[in-house]
Amino acid sequence: MAKTVLVINSGSSSIKYQLVDLETGEGLASGLVEKIGEPVDGHYKHEYNGEKHELEEPIHDHEQGLKRVLGFFDEYGPSLGEAGIVAVGHRVVQGGSIFPDPALVTDKTINQVKDLAVLAPLHNGPEAKGAEVMRALLPEVPQVFVFDSSFFFQLPKAASTYALNKEIADRYHIRRYGAHGTSHEFISSVVPDIVGKPAEGLKQIVLHIGNGASASAEISGKPVETSMGLTPLEGLMMGGRTGDIDPAVVFHLIRNAHMNVDELDALFNKRSGMMGMTGYGDLREVHREIEEGNEDAKLALDVYVHRIVGYIGNYTAQMGGVDVITFTAGVGENDDIVRARVCEKLAPFGVKLDLEKNATRSKEPRIISTPDSSVVIAVIPTNEELAIARKSAAIAEAGEDTYGNKTA
């Protein structure tokens, strides 16, 4: 009988889900719930066996949304009762210092995830709510929290520590936690096989570039650096986030623009980055604007590439070299222009891109550098759902997590 895990990613107004086959690693069914709690009709999409089923209706809360999702499995398939479901895995952005490992969903861990919302206010609350609802809807199936920050909990202290007053940093748990850890861990674990190099001693840089974007460095599969910090705001320029910026900009805007905390939060997290500079969060639109001669779009792409190259240089120096650079996530996997621009900047260091391979669209892992390139350049589709499914299944089959919580 097949073994599957239902992976849930709950956002403030959306839910993404996928039923993962643990043996093949394939997504058997997937879907999306959008516009939860909004005054307009919400939208459901459920895909299975090559068929797409959609529905629009008001969606008042996550409980209503998830009940409808379970109804889609019953109505359109596959039946969860016959799919061999062994766990439900819930992606959580921020586990803080409390959760270096995945954890079973219990009353205690739900409250702890809610408490950690101060570090990820846009994510942790909805993620805790999604787990709470699914636990009630499927009480016989183990529910597991898998934390994006867990992988980077292994960072060296020199990389995870801010040069902030120690008493304040300790009291308010201020350190660099990182994000997208599930993706970075997955990619760095599969790179050795794909490039044909031993994992031991391998120096990697992983570029997870999508609407949210982060870079990481790994030696022998262990993280030594990452670009996101206390929150996902730090680091690379993103779709709506500033990435790195002088903190004194906050003081300047408070004093001179009289902006409050909520306004600054929205400005830095939603109204900046590519969106703030061009009016578009989608790089395809930015490329179109550049072709039409838009100087703002050209500058934005220049800044975008400049930041990526800067992190590559930083991490290469920190590791004492680099063997493989991998592009992943929406932009990393699909935008050959960004990849080419980044690698062009690295050409003086012996990086050579195979232009034909770079321009070829594919969903398969592939090497896009030439055989004589000083660094292997790879494109590998991320699969956070599979990583979450495997971690969740391991805990469900063990019957307990590392914190002593038991499945029954």
CSV table of C-alpha atoms in Angstrom, one decimal:
chain,number,residue,atom,x,y,z
A,1,MET,CA,0.0,0.0,0.0
A,2,ALA,CA,1.2,3.5,-0.8
A,3,LYS,CA,2.4,5.9,1.9
A,4,THR,CA,1.5,9.5,1.5
A,5,VAL,CA,1.8,12.8,3.5
A,6,LEU,CA,-0.5,15.7,3.1
A,7,VAL,CA,1.6,18.9,3.2
A,8,ILE,CA,-0.1,22.1,4.3
A,9,ASN,CA,1.3,25.6,3.9
A,10,SER,CA,-1.1,28.1,5.6
A,11,GLY,CA,-0.8,31.8,4.9
A,12,SER,CA,-2.8,34.7,6.3
A,13,SER,CA,-5.3,34.6,3.5
A,14,SER,CA,-4.3,31.4,1.6
A,15,ILE,CA,-3.6,27.7,1.9
A,16,LYS,CA,-1.4,25.7,-0.4
A,17,TYR,CA,-1.5,21.9,-0.2
A,18,GLN,CA,0.0,18.8,-1.8
A,19,LEU,CA,-0.4,15.1,-1.3
A,20,VAL,CA,3.0,13.5,-1.6
A,21,ASP,CA,3.8,9.9,-2.5
A,22,LEU,CA,6.7,9.0,-0.2
A,23,GLU,CA,8.0,6.2,-2.4
A,24,THR,CA,8.1,8.1,-5.7
A,25,GLY,CA,8.5,11.6,-4.3
A,26,GLU,CA,5.7,12.8,-6.7
A,27,GLY,CA,2.8,15.1,-5.8
A,28,LEU,CA,-0.3,13.0,-6.4
A,29,ALA,CA,-2.7,16.0,-5.9
A,30,SER,CA,-2.3,19.6,-5.1
A,31,GLY,CA,-4.3,22.7,-4.6
A,32,LEU,CA,-4.7,26.3,-3.5
A,33,VAL,CA,-7.2,28.2,-1.4
A,34,GLU,CA,-7.1,32.0,-1.9
A,35,LYS,CA,-8.7,35.1,-0.4
A,36,ILE,CA,-9.6,33.7,3.0
A,37,GLY,CA,-11.5,36.2,5.1
A,38,GLU,CA,-11.6,38.8,2.4
A,39,PRO,CA,-14.8,40.6,1.4
A,40,VAL,CA,-14.8,39.2,-2.1
A,41,ASP,CA,-15.4,35.6,-3.2
A,42,GLY,CA,-12.5,33.2,-2.4
A,43,HIS,CA,-11.0,30.8,-4.9
A,44,TYR,CA,-10.3,27.1,-4.7
A,45,LYS,CA,-8.2,25.0,-7.1
A,46,HIS,CA,-7.8,21.3,-6.8
A,47,GLU,CA,-5.7,19.3,-9.3
A,48,TYR,CA,-5.6,15.5,-9.5
A,49,ASN,CA,-5.0,13.0,-12.3
A,50,GLY,CA,-4.5,15.7,-14.9
A,51,GLU,CA,-7.8,17.4,-14.1
A,52,LYS,CA,-8.3,20.8,-12.5
A,53,HIS,CA,-11.4,21.6,-10.4
A,54,GLU,CA,-12.1,25.2,-9.3
A,55,LEU,CA,-14.7,26.9,-7.1
A,56,GLU,CA,-15.5,30.4,-6.1
A,57,GLU,CA,-17.4,31.2,-2.9
A,58,PRO,CA,-16.9,33.4,0.2
A,59,ILE,CA,-14.3,31.8,2.5
A,60,HIS,CA,-14.7,33.1,6.0
A,61,ASP,CA,-11.8,31.4,7.8
A,62,HIS,CA,-9.2,28.6,7.5
A,63,GLU,CA,-11.5,26.0,9.0
A,64,GLN,CA,-14.1,26.5,6.2
A,65,GLY,CA,-11.3,26.4,3.7
A,66,LEU,CA,-9.7,23.2,5.0
A,67,LYS,CA,-13.1,21.5,5.3
A,68,ARG,CA,-13.7,22.2,1.7
A,69,VAL,CA,-10.2,20.9,0.7
A,70,LEU,CA,-11.0,17.6,2.4
A,71,GLY,CA,-14.3,17.5,0.6
A,72,PHE,CA,-12.4,17.9,-2.7
A,73,PHE,CA,-10.3,14.8,-1.9
A,74,ASP,CA,-13.5,12.9,-1.2
A,75,GLU,CA,-15.3,14.2,-4.4
A,76,TYR,CA,-12.5,14.4,-6.9
A,77,GLY,CA,-9.8,12.1,-5.5
A,78,PRO,CA,-7.6,10.7,-4.4
A,79,SER,CA,-9.5,9.4,-1.3
A,80,LEU,CA,-7.3,10.1,1.7
A,81,GLY,CA,-8.8,7.1,3.4
A,82,GLU,CA,-7.4,4.9,0.6
A,83,ALA,CA,-4.2,6.9,-0.1
A,84,GLY,CA,-2.3,5.5,2.9
A,85,ILE,CA,-1.8,8.9,4.6
A,86,VAL,CA,0.6,8.6,7.4
A,87,ALA,CA,0.9,12.2,8.5
A,88,VAL,CA,0.0,15.8,7.8
A,89,GLY,CA,3.0,18.1,7.6
A,90,HIS,CA,2.7,21.8,8.3
A,91,ARG,CA,5.3,24.2,7.0
A,92,VAL,CA,6.2,26.9,9.6
A,93,VAL,CA,8.5,29.8,8.9
A,94,GLN,CA,9.8,30.5,12.4
A,95,GLY,CA,10.7,28.0,15.1
A,96,GLY,CA,13.0,30.3,16.9
A,97,SER,CA,15.4,28.8,19.4
A,98,ILE,CA,12.6,26.5,20.7
A,99,PHE,CA,12.4,24.2,17.7
A,100,PRO,CA,15.7,23.1,16.1
A,101,ASP,CA,13.8,19.9,14.9
A,102,PRO,CA,10.3,19.2,13.6
A,103,ALA,CA,7.7,18.8,16.3
A,104,LEU,CA,4.4,17.0,16.7
A,105,VAL,CA,1.3,19.2,16.7
A,106,THR,CA,0.0,19.3,20.3
A,107,ASP,CA,-1.8,22.0,22.4
A,108,LYS,CA,1.6,23.0,23.7
A,109,THR,CA,3.4,23.3,20.4
A,110,ILE,CA,0.5,25.1,18.8
A,111,ASN,CA,0.8,27.8,21.5
A,112,GLN,CA,4.5,27.9,21.2
A,113,VAL,CA,4.3,28.5,17.4
A,114,LYS,CA,1.7,31.3,18.1
A,115,ASP,CA,4.0,32.9,20.6
A,116,LEU,CA,6.8,32.9,18.0
A,117,ALA,CA,4.6,35.0,15.7
A,118,VAL,CA,6.5,38.1,17.1
A,119,LEU,CA,9.4,36.9,14.9
A,120,ALA,CA,7.3,36.1,11.9
A,121,PRO,CA,4.0,38.0,12.2
A,122,LEU,CA,2.8,37.4,8.7
A,123,HIS,CA,3.3,33.6,8.9
A,124,ASN,CA,3.3,31.9,12.2
A,125,GLY,CA,-0.2,32.7,13.3
A,126,PRO,CA,-1.9,31.4,10.2
A,127,GLU,CA,0.4,28.3,10.2
A,128,ALA,CA,-0.6,27.5,13.8
A,129,LYS,CA,-4.2,28.0,12.9
A,130,GLY,CA,-4.0,25.6,9.9
A,131,ALA,CA,-2.4,22.9,12.1
A,132,GLU,CA,-5.1,23.4,14.8
A,133,VAL,CA,-7.9,23.0,12.3
A,134,MET,CA,-6.4,20.0,10.6
A,135,ARG,CA,-5.8,18.3,13.9
A,136,ALA,CA,-9.5,18.6,14.6
A,137,LEU,CA,-10.5,17.4,11.2
A,138,LEU,CA,-8.2,14.4,11.0
A,139,PRO,CA,-7.7,13.5,14.7
A,140,GLU,CA,-6.4,10.0,13.9
A,141,VAL,CA,-3.5,11.2,11.6
A,142,PRO,CA,-0.3,12.5,13.2
A,143,GLN,CA,0.2,16.2,12.6
A,144,VAL,CA,3.8,17.6,12.4
A,145,PHE,CA,5.3,21.1,12.4
A,146,VAL,CA,8.3,21.4,10.1
A,147,PHE,CA,10.2,24.6,10.6
A,148,ASP,CA,11.9,26.6,7.9
A,149,SER,CA,14.4,28.0,10.4
A,150,SER,CA,15.6,24.6,11.7
A,151,PHE,CA,18.3,24.0,9.0
A,152,PHE,CA,20.0,27.3,9.8
A,153,PHE,CA,19.9,26.6,13.6
A,154,GLN,CA,23.2,24.9,12.8
A,155,LEU,CA,24.9,28.2,11.7
A,156,PRO,CA,28.2,29.0,13.4
A,157,LYS,CA,27.7,31.7,16.1
A,158,ALA,CA,29.8,34.1,14.1
A,159,ALA,CA,27.2,33.9,11.3
A,160,SER,CA,24.1,33.9,13.5
A,161,THR,CA,25.0,36.6,16.0
A,162,TYR,CA,24.2,40.3,15.5
A,163,ALA,CA,26.6,43.0,16.9
A,164,LEU,CA,23.8,44.2,19.1
A,165,ASN,CA,23.9,44.9,22.8
A,166,LYS,CA,24.1,41.4,24.3
A,167,GLU,CA,21.6,42.0,27.1
A,168,ILE,CA,18.9,43.2,24.6
A,169,ALA,CA,19.7,40.5,22.1
A,170,ASP,CA,19.4,37.7,24.8
A,171,ARG,CA,16.3,39.1,26.4
A,172,TYR,CA,14.4,39.4,23.1
A,173,HIS,CA,15.9,36.4,21.3
A,174,ILE,CA,17.4,38.5,18.5
A,175,ARG,CA,19.7,36.5,16.3
A,176,ARG,CA,19.8,35.4,12.6
A,177,TYR,CA,17.4,32.5,12.2
A,178,GLY,CA,17.2,32.4,8.4
A,179,ALA,CA,14.3,31.2,6.3
A,180,HIS,CA,13.6,29.0,3.3
A,181,GLY,CA,15.6,26.4,5.2
A,182,THR,CA,13.6,23.5,4.0
A,183,SER,CA,14.4,24.4,0.4
A,184,HIS,CA,18.1,25.1,1.1
A,185,GLU,CA,18.5,21.8,2.9
A,186,PHE,CA,16.8,19.8,0.2
A,187,ILE,CA,18.8,21.4,-2.6
A,188,SER,CA,22.2,21.1,-0.8
A,189,SER,CA,21.4,17.4,-0.1
A,190,VAL,CA,20.8,16.5,-3.8
A,191,VAL,CA,23.5,18.5,-5.3
A,192,PRO,CA,26.4,16.0,-4.8
A,193,ASP,CA,24.6,13.3,-6.8
A,194,ILE,CA,23.5,15.6,-9.6
A,195,VAL,CA,27.0,17.1,-10.1
A,196,GLY,CA,28.8,13.9,-9.4
A,197,LYS,CA,30.9,15.1,-6.6
A,198,PRO,CA,31.3,13.7,-3.0
A,199,ALA,CA,29.3,15.5,-0.4
A,200,GLU,CA,32.3,15.6,2.1
A,201,GLY,CA,34.1,18.9,1.7
A,202,LEU,CA,31.8,20.1,-1.1
A,203,LYS,CA,31.5,23.9,-0.9
A,204,GLN,CA,28.1,25.1,-2.2
A,205,ILE,CA,26.1,28.3,-2.6
A,206,VAL,CA,22.3,27.8,-3.0
A,207,LEU,CA,20.3,30.7,-4.5
A,208,HIS,CA,16.6,30.3,-3.7
A,209,ILE,CA,15.3,33.1,-5.8
A,210,GLY,CA,11.6,33.6,-6.1
A,211,ASN,CA,9.2,36.4,-4.9
A,212,GLY,CA,11.0,35.8,-1.6
A,213,ALA,CA,14.7,35.3,-2.1
A,214,SER,CA,17.6,34.0,0.0
A,215,ALA,CA,21.1,32.7,-0.5
A,216,SER,CA,23.0,30.2,1.6
A,217,ALA,CA,26.4,28.6,1.9
A,218,GLU,CA,27.1,25.0,2.8
A,219,ILE,CA,30.2,22.9,3.4
A,220,SER,CA,29.7,19.1,3.5
A,221,GLY,CA,25.9,19.8,3.6
A,222,LYS,CA,26.1,21.9,6.7
A,223,PRO,CA,25.1,25.6,6.6
A,224,VAL,CA,27.7,28.2,7.3
A,225,GLU,CA,25.9,31.3,6.1
A,226,THR,CA,22.5,32.5,5.0
A,227,SER,CA,21.1,35.9,3.9
A,228,MET,CA,17.8,36.1,5.8
A,229,GLY,CA,18.0,37.1,9.4
A,230,LEU,CA,15.7,37.6,12.4
A,231,THR,CA,13.0,37.8,9.8
A,232,PRO,CA,12.8,37.1,6.1
A,233,LEU,CA,13.3,40.9,5.4
A,234,GLU,CA,17.1,40.8,5.5
A,235,GLY,CA,19.3,39.8,2.6
A,236,LEU,CA,18.6,39.8,-1.2
A,237,MET,CA,16.3,42.2,-3.0
A,238,MET,CA,12.9,40.5,-3.4
A,239,GLY,CA,9.6,40.9,-5.0
A,240,GLY,CA,8.2,43.3,-2.4
A,241,ARG,CA,10.9,43.4,0.3
A,242,THR,CA,13.9,45.7,0.5
A,243,GLY,CA,16.4,43.2,1.5
A,244,ASP,CA,19.5,44.7,3.1
A,245,ILE,CA,19.0,48.4,4.0
A,246,ASP,CA,20.6,50.8,6.5
A,247,PRO,CA,18.5,50.5,9.7
A,248,ALA,CA,18.8,54.2,10.1
A,249,VAL,CA,16.4,54.6,7.2
A,250,VAL,CA,13.7,53.6,9.8
A,251,PHE,CA,14.8,56.5,12.1
A,252,HIS,CA,14.9,58.9,9.2
A,253,LEU,CA,11.3,58.0,8.0
A,254,ILE,CA,9.9,58.2,11.6
A,255,ARG,CA,11.4,61.6,12.1
A,256,ASN,CA,10.8,63.1,8.7
A,257,ALA,CA,7.9,61.3,7.1
A,258,HIS,CA,6.2,60.7,10.5
A,259,MET,CA,5.6,57.0,9.5
A,260,ASN,CA,4.5,54.6,12.2
A,261,VAL,CA,5.6,51.0,12.8
A,262,ASP,CA,2.8,49.4,10.7
A,263,GLU,CA,3.4,51.8,7.8
A,264,LEU,CA,7.1,51.0,7.9
A,265,ASP,CA,6.5,47.3,8.1
A,266,ALA,CA,4.2,47.4,5.0
A,267,LEU,CA,6.7,49.7,3.2
A,268,PHE,CA,9.7,47.4,3.8
A,269,ASN,CA,8.0,44.0,3.4
A,270,LYS,CA,5.3,44.7,0.7
A,271,ARG,CA,5.9,47.9,-1.1
A,272,SER,CA,9.6,47.9,-1.8
A,273,GLY,CA,12.0,45.5,-3.7
A,274,MET,CA,11.1,44.9,-7.3
A,275,MET,CA,7.5,46.1,-6.8
A,276,GLY,CA,8.6,49.3,-5.2
A,277,MET,CA,11.1,50.2,-7.8
A,278,THR,CA,9.2,49.2,-11.0
A,279,GLY,CA,5.5,48.7,-10.0
A,280,TYR,CA,5.9,45.0,-10.9
A,281,GLY,CA,6.7,42.0,-8.6
A,282,ASP,CA,6.9,39.6,-11.6
A,283,LEU,CA,10.3,39.6,-13.3
A,284,ARG,CA,8.7,38.7,-16.6
A,285,GLU,CA,7.0,42.1,-16.6
A,286,VAL,CA,10.3,43.8,-15.6
A,287,HIS,CA,12.1,42.2,-18.5
A,288,ARG,CA,9.3,43.5,-20.8
A,289,GLU,CA,9.7,47.0,-19.4
A,290,ILE,CA,13.4,46.9,-20.0
A,291,GLU,CA,12.9,45.8,-23.6
A,292,GLU,CA,10.6,48.9,-24.0
A,293,GLY,CA,13.4,51.2,-22.6
A,294,ASN,CA,12.2,51.7,-19.1
A,295,GLU,CA,15.2,53.0,-17.1
A,296,ASP,CA,13.6,52.3,-13.7
A,297,ALA,CA,13.2,48.6,-14.6
A,298,LYS,CA,16.8,48.5,-15.9
A,299,LEU,CA,18.1,49.9,-12.7
A,300,ALA,CA,16.0,47.5,-10.6
A,301,LEU,CA,17.4,44.5,-12.4
A,302,ASP,CA,20.9,45.9,-12.0
A,303,VAL,CA,20.4,46.2,-8.3
A,304,TYR,CA,18.8,42.7,-8.1
A,305,VAL,CA,21.8,41.1,-9.9
A,306,HIS,CA,24.3,43.3,-7.9
A,307,ARG,CA,23.0,42.0,-4.6
A,308,ILE,CA,23.1,38.3,-5.7
A,309,VAL,CA,26.7,38.6,-7.0
A,310,GLY,CA,27.7,40.4,-3.7
A,311,TYR,CA,26.4,37.5,-1.6
A,312,ILE,CA,28.2,35.0,-3.9
A,313,GLY,CA,31.5,36.9,-3.4
A,314,ASN,CA,31.0,37.1,0.4
A,315,TYR,CA,30.2,33.4,0.7
A,316,THR,CA,33.0,32.3,-1.5
A,317,ALA,CA,35.4,34.2,0.7
A,318,GLN,CA,33.9,32.8,3.9
A,319,MET,CA,34.2,29.2,2.6
A,320,GLY,CA,37.6,29.7,1.0
A,321,GLY,CA,36.3,28.8,-2.4
A,322,VAL,CA,33.1,27.4,-4.0
A,323,ASP,CA,32.6,24.2,-6.0
A,324,VAL,CA,28.9,24.5,-7.0
A,325,ILE,CA,26.4,27.4,-7.3
A,326,THR,CA,22.8,26.3,-7.7
A,327,PHE,CA,19.8,28.3,-8.8
A,328,THR,CA,16.4,27.3,-7.6
A,329,ALA,CA,12.8,28.5,-6.9
A,330,GLY,CA,10.6,30.4,-9.4
A,331,VAL,CA,13.1,32.9,-10.7
A,332,GLY,CA,16.2,30.7,-10.2
A,333,GLU,CA,14.6,27.8,-12.1
A,334,ASN,CA,13.0,29.8,-14.9
A,335,ASP,CA,14.7,33.1,-15.6
A,336,ASP,CA,17.7,32.5,-17.9
A,337,ILE,CA,18.3,36.3,-18.1
A,338,VAL,CA,19.0,36.6,-14.4
A,339,ARG,CA,21.2,33.5,-14.4
A,340,ALA,CA,23.2,34.8,-17.4
A,341,ARG,CA,23.6,38.2,-15.8
A,342,VAL,CA,24.9,36.8,-12.6
A,343,CYS,CA,27.3,34.4,-14.3
A,344,GLU,CA,28.6,37.1,-16.6
A,345,LYS,CA,29.7,39.0,-13.5
A,346,LEU,CA,31.5,35.9,-12.3
A,347,ALA,CA,33.3,35.3,-15.6
A,348,PRO,CA,36.6,36.9,-14.5
A,349,PHE,CA,36.9,34.1,-11.9
A,350,GLY,CA,36.6,31.3,-14.5
A,351,VAL,CA,32.8,30.8,-14.4
A,352,LYS,CA,31.7,29.7,-17.9
A,353,LEU,CA,28.0,29.4,-18.8
A,354,ASP,CA,26.7,27.1,-21.6
A,355,LEU,CA,24.4,29.6,-23.2
A,356,GLU,CA,22.3,27.0,-25.0
A,357,LYS,CA,21.8,24.9,-21.9
A,358,ASN,CA,21.0,28.1,-19.9
A,359,ALA,CA,18.3,29.1,-22.4
A,360,THR,CA,16.7,25.7,-22.4
A,361,ARG,CA,13.5,25.5,-20.3
A,362,SER,CA,13.2,22.3,-18.3
A,363,LYS,CA,11.7,21.0,-15.0
A,364,GLU,CA,14.6,18.6,-14.7
A,365,PRO,CA,17.8,19.1,-12.6
A,366,ARG,CA,20.6,20.2,-14.9
A,367,ILE,CA,24.1,21.6,-15.1
A,368,ILE,CA,24.3,24.8,-17.3
A,369,SER,CA,28.0,25.5,-17.0
A,370,THR,CA,30.6,24.3,-19.5
A,371,PRO,CA,32.9,21.4,-18.6
A,372,ASP,CA,35.9,23.7,-18.2
A,373,SER,CA,34.1,26.2,-15.9
A,374,SER,CA,35.9,26.8,-12.6
A,375,VAL,CA,32.6,26.4,-10.7
A,376,VAL,CA,29.7,24.1,-11.6
A,377,ILE,CA,26.5,26.1,-12.2
A,378,ALA,CA,23.4,24.0,-11.7
A,379,VAL,CA,19.6,24.6,-11.9
A,380,ILE,CA,17.7,22.3,-9.6
A,381,PRO,CA,13.9,22.5,-9.0
A,382,THR,CA,13.2,22.8,-5.3
A,383,ASN,CA,10.8,20.4,-3.6
A,384,GLU,CA,10.0,21.7,-0.2
A,385,GLU,CA,6.9,19.6,-0.1
A,386,LEU,CA,8.9,16.4,-0.5
A,387,ALA,CA,11.3,17.4,2.2
A,388,ILE,CA,8.5,18.3,4.6
A,389,ALA,CA,6.7,15.0,3.8
A,390,ARG,CA,9.8,12.9,4.6
A,391,LYS,CA,10.4,14.7,7.9
A,392,SER,CA,6.8,14.4,8.9
A,393,ALA,CA,6.7,10.7,8.0
A,394,ALA,CA,9.8,9.9,10.0
A,395,ILE,CA,8.3,11.4,13.1
A,396,ALA,CA,5.0,9.6,12.5
A,397,GLU,CA,6.7,6.3,12.1
A,398,ALA,CA,8.9,6.8,15.1
A,399,GLY,CA,5.9,7.5,17.2
A,400,GLU,CA,7.4,10.6,18.8
A,401,ASP,CA,9.5,13.7,18.2
A,402,THR,CA,12.8,14.8,19.7
A,403,TYR,CA,10.9,16.7,22.4
A,404,GLY,CA,9.2,13.7,23.9
A,405,ASN,CA,5.8,14.3,22.3
A,406,LYS,CA,4.1,11.1,21.2
A,407,THR,CA,1.7,10.4,18.4
A,408,ALA,CA,-0.7,8.6,20.6
